Short mmCIF file of C-alpha atoms in Angstrom, two decimals:
data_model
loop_
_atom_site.label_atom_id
_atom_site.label_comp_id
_atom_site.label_asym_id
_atom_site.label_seq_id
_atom_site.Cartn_x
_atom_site.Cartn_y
_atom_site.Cartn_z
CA UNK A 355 -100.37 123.71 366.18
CA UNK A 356 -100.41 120.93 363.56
CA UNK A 357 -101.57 122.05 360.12
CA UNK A 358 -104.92 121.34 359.94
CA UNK A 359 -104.11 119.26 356.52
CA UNK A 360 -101.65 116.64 358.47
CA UNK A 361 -104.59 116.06 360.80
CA UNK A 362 -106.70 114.36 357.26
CA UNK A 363 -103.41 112.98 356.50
CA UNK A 364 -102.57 111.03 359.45
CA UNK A 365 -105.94 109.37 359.72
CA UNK A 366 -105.91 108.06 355.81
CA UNK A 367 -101.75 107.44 355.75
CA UNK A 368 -102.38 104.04 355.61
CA UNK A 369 -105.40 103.59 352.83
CA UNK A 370 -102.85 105.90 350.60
CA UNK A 371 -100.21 103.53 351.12
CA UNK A 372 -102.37 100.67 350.25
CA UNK A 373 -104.11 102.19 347.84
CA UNK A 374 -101.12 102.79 345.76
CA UNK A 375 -100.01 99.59 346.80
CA UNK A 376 -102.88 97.58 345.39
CA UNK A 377 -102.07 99.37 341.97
CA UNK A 378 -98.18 98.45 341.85
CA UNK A 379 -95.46 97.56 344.35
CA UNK A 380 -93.32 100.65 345.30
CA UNK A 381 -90.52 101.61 347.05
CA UNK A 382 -90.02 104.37 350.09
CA UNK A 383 -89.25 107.15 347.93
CA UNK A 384 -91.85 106.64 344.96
CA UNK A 385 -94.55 106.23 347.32
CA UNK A 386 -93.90 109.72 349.22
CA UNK A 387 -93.17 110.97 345.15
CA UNK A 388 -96.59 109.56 343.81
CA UNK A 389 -98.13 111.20 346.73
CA UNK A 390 -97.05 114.18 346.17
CA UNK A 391 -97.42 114.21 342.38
CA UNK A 392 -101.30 112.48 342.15
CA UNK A 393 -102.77 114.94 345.12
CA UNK A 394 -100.63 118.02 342.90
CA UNK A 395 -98.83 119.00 345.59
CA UNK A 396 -101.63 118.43 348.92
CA UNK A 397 -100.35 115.80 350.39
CA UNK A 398 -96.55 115.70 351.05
CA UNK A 399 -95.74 112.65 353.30
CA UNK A 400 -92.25 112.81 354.66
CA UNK A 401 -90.05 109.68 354.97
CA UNK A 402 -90.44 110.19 358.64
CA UNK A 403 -94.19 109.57 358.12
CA UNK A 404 -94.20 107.33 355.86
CA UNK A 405 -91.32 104.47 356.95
CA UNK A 406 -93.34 103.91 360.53
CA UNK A 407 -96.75 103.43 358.64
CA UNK A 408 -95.01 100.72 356.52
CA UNK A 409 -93.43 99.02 359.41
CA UNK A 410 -97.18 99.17 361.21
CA UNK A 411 -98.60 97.74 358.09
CA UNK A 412 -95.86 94.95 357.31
CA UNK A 413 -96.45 93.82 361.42
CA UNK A 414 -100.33 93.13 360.70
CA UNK A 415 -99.39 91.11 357.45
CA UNK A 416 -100.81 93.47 354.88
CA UNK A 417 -97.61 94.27 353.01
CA UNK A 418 -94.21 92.83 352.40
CA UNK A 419 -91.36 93.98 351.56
CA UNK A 420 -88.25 92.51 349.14
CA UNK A 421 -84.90 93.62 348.05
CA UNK A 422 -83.86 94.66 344.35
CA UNK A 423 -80.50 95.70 343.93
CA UNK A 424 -80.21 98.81 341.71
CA UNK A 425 -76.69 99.90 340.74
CA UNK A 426 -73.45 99.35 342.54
CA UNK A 427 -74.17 100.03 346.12
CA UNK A 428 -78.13 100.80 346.48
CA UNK A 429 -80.52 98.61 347.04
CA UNK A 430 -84.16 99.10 346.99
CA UNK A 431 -86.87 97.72 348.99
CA UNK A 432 -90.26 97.47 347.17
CA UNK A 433 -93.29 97.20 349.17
CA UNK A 434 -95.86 94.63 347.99
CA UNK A 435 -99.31 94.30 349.01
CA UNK A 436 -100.88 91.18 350.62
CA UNK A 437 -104.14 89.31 350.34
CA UNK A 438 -105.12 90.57 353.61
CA UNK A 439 -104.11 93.99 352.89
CA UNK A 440 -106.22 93.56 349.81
CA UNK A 441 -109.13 92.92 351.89
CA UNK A 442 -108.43 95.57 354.86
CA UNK A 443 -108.21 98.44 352.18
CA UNK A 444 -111.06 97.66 350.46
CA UNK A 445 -113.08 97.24 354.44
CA UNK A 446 -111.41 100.59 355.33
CA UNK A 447 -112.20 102.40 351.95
CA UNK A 448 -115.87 101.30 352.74
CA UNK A 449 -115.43 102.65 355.72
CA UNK A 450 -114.37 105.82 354.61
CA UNK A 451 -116.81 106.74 351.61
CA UNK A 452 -119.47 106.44 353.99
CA UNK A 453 -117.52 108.90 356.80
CA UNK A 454 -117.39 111.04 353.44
CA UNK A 455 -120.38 111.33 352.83
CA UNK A 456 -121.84 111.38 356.16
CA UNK A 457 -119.90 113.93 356.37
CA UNK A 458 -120.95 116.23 353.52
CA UNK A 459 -124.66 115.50 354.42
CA UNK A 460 -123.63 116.89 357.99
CA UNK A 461 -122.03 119.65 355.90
CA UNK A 462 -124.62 120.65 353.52
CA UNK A 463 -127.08 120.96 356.08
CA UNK A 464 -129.43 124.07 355.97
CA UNK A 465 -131.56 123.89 358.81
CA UNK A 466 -135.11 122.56 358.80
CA UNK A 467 -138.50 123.02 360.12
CA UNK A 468 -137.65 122.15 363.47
CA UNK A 469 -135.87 124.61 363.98
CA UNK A 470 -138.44 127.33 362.99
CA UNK A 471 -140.86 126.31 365.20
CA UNK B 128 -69.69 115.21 347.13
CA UNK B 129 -73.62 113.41 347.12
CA UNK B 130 -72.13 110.85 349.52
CA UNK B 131 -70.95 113.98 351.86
CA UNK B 132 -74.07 116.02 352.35
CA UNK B 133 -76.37 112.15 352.61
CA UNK B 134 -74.28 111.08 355.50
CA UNK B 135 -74.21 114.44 356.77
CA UNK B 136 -77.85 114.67 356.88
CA UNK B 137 -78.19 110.82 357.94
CA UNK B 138 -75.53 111.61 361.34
CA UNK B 139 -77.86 114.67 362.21
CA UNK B 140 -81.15 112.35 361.81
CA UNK B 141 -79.61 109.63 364.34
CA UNK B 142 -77.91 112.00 366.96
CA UNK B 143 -80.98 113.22 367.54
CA UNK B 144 -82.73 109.84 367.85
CA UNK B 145 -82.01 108.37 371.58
CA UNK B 146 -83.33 104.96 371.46
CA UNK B 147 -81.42 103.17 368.46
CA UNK B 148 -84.01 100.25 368.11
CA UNK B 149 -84.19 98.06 365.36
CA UNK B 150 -86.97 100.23 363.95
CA UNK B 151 -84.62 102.92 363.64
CA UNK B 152 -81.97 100.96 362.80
CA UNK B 153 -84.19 100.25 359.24
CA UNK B 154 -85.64 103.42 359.33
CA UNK B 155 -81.96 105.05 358.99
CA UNK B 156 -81.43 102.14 356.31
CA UNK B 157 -84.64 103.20 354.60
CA UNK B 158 -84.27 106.99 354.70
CA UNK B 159 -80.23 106.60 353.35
CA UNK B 160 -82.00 105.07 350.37
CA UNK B 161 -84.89 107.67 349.73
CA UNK B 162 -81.68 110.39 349.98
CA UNK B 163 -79.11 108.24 347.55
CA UNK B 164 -82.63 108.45 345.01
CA UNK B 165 -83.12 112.09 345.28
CA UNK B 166 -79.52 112.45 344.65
CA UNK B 167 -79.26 109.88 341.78
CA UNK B 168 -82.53 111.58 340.18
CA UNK B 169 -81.32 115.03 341.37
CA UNK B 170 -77.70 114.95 340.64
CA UNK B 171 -77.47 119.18 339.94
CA UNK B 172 -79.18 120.28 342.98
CA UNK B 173 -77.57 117.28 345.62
CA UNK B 174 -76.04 119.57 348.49
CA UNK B 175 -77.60 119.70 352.11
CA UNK B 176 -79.96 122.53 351.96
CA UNK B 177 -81.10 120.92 349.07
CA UNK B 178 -81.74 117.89 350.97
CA UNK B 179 -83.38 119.90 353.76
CA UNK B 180 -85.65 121.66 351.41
CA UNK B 181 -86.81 118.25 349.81
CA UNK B 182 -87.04 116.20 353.34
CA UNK B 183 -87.43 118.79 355.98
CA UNK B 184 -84.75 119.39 358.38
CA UNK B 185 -83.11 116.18 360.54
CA UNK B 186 -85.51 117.86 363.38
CA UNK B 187 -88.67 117.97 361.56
CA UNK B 188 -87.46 114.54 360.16
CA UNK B 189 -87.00 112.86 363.77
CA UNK B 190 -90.43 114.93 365.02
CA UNK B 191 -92.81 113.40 362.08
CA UNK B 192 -91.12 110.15 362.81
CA UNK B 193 -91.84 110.49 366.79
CA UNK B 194 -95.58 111.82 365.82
CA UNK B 195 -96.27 108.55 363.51
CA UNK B 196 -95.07 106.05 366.32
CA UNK B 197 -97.82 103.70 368.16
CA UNK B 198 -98.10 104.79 371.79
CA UNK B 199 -97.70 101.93 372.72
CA UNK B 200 -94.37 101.77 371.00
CA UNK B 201 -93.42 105.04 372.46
CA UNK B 202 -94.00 103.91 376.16
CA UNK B 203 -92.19 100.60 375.38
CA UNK B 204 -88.97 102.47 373.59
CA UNK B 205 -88.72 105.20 376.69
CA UNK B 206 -89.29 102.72 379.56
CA UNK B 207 -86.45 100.32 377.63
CA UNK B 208 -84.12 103.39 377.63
CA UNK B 209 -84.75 104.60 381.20
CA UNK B 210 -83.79 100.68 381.75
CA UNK B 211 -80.91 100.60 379.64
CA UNK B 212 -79.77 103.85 381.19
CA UNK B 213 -80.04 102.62 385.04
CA UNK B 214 -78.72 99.17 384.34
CA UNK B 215 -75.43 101.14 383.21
CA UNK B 216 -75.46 103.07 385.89
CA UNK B 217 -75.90 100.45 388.54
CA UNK B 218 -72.76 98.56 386.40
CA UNK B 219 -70.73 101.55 387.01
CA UNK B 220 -71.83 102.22 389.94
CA UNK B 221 -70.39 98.66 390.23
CA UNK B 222 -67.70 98.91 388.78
CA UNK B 223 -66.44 101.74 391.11
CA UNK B 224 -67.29 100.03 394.12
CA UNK B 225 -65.65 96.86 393.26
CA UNK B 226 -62.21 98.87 391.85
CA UNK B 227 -62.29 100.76 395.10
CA UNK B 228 -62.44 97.64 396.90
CA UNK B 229 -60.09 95.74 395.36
CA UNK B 230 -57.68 98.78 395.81
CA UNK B 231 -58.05 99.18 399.34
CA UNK B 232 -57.25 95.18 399.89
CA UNK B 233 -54.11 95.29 397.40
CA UNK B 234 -52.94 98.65 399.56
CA UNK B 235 -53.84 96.53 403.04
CA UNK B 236 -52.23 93.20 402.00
CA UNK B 237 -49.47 95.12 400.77
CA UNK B 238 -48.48 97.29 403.76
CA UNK B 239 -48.75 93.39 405.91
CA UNK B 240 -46.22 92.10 402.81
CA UNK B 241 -43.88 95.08 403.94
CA UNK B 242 -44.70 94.66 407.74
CA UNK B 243 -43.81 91.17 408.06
CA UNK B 244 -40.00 91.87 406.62
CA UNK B 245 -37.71 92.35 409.37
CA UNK B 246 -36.45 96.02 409.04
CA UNK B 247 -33.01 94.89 409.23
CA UNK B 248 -30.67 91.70 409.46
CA UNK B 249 -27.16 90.74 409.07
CA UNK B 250 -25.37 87.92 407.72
CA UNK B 251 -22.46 86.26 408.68
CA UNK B 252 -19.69 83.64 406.20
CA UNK B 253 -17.78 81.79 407.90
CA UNK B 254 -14.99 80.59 405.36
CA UNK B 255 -13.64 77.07 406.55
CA UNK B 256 -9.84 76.81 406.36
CA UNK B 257 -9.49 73.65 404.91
CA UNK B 258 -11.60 74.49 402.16
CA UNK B 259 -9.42 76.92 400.84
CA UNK B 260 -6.67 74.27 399.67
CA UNK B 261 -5.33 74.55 396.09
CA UNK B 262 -6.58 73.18 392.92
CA UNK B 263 -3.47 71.32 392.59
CA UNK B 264 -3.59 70.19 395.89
CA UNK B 265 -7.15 68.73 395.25
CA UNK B 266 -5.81 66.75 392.49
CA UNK B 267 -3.12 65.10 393.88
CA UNK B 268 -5.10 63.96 396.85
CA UNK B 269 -7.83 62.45 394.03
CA UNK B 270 -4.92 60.73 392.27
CA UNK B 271 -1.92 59.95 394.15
#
């Protein structure tokens, strides 16, 4: 059974990458190594996770990538976010502060008088 | 040593991967960068269970990467490999059927080749008499 923390993961992959996109472009790695550093330790995305989320994004236009060469044989790709992916982010973390707190009114329900009748 | 234990860990990733795509084909680009970092920013601890440890194993690796596809990419990637796999066995199929045939018409036109010699013959010289005059002889009779 999947940990129930992957299944919050999966649904929000993409608003993290974009999210730490709209801040700075990053590459692979730093992305899975910010992750893991800013959520101390909650959220662990593996590169198998993480590289077909990119591709998805770069398809729909919302990020790009480009090439810096770093040392003698490595190269790096940096992800960069678009205007459009500047927009969707900001739709979809709309989107999501209001399944938040939906969801914590659903949550820190009590019961009412209906009930007791 | 580093190189060793990356391209270890980057052969087990792609055996286990059965449609090579170009997805995958960047995504094995993509992941042999995110290992050469690790091992540039972790140069003490570089070795393969290290590697393991920090990425999962090659399995778990291929699984997450199978779990974040589209469906829709899924369904397309299997039905092109069920493709790719019956075109080649239709070629070889083929293949076989055309070797076989052209073997059985070399070993036919061959056994009519050795049919249609005679199974035996002789041969007869007759040597002409006058033919068999000197050298000197020949001469003279050119320039008397």
């Amino acid at each position: 059974m999947a940990n129930s923390r992957d299944i919050y993961k999966k649904g929000s992959l993409d608003l993290l990458i974009l999210s730490l996109l709209s801040v700075r472009d990053c590459y692979g790695y730093e992305l899975t190594q910010l992750m893991n550093e800013l959520s101390e330790g909650v959220i662990s995305v593996p590169s198998g996770s993480l590289y077909p989320a990119l591709y998805k994004l770069e398809s729909f236009g919302y990020i790009s990538e480009y090439t810096v060469k770093s040392g003698k044989r490595r190269q790096r790709i940096y992800y960069h976010i678009e205007e459009p992916g500047r927009k969707y982010f900001s739709e979809q973390l709309a989107a999501y502060n209001s399944v938040i707190r939906a969801t914590q009114k659903i949550f820190s329900w009590q019961g009412d008088d209906h009930d007791s009748n | 040593m580093i190189m060793t234990a990356t391209e270890k860990y980057i052969r087990d990733v792609r055996r286990l991967i059965t449609v090579y795509g170009k997805n995958e084909k960047k995504f094995i680009a993509n992941l042999r960068n995110d290992l050469i970092s690790y091992c540039d920013a972790h140069p003490e601890t570089s070795d393969y269970d290290s590697i393991t440890k920090e990425f999962g194993s090659p399995r778990d690796m291929y699984v997450h990467y199978l779990e974040s596809q589209d469906d829709r990419y899924l369904v397309h990637s299997t039905r092109r490999h069920i493709i790719i796999r019956r075109t080649l066995l239709l070629l070889c199929i083929g293949v076989t059927v055309i070797v076989v045939l052209f073997g059985y018409h070399y070993q036919q036109a061959n056994r009519r080749f050795r049919d249609s010699l005679p199974a035996s013959y002789s041969e007869t010289i007759h040597i002409n008499s006058s033919s068999t005059e000197s050298p000197a002889e020949e001469s003279d009779a050119l320039h008397p």
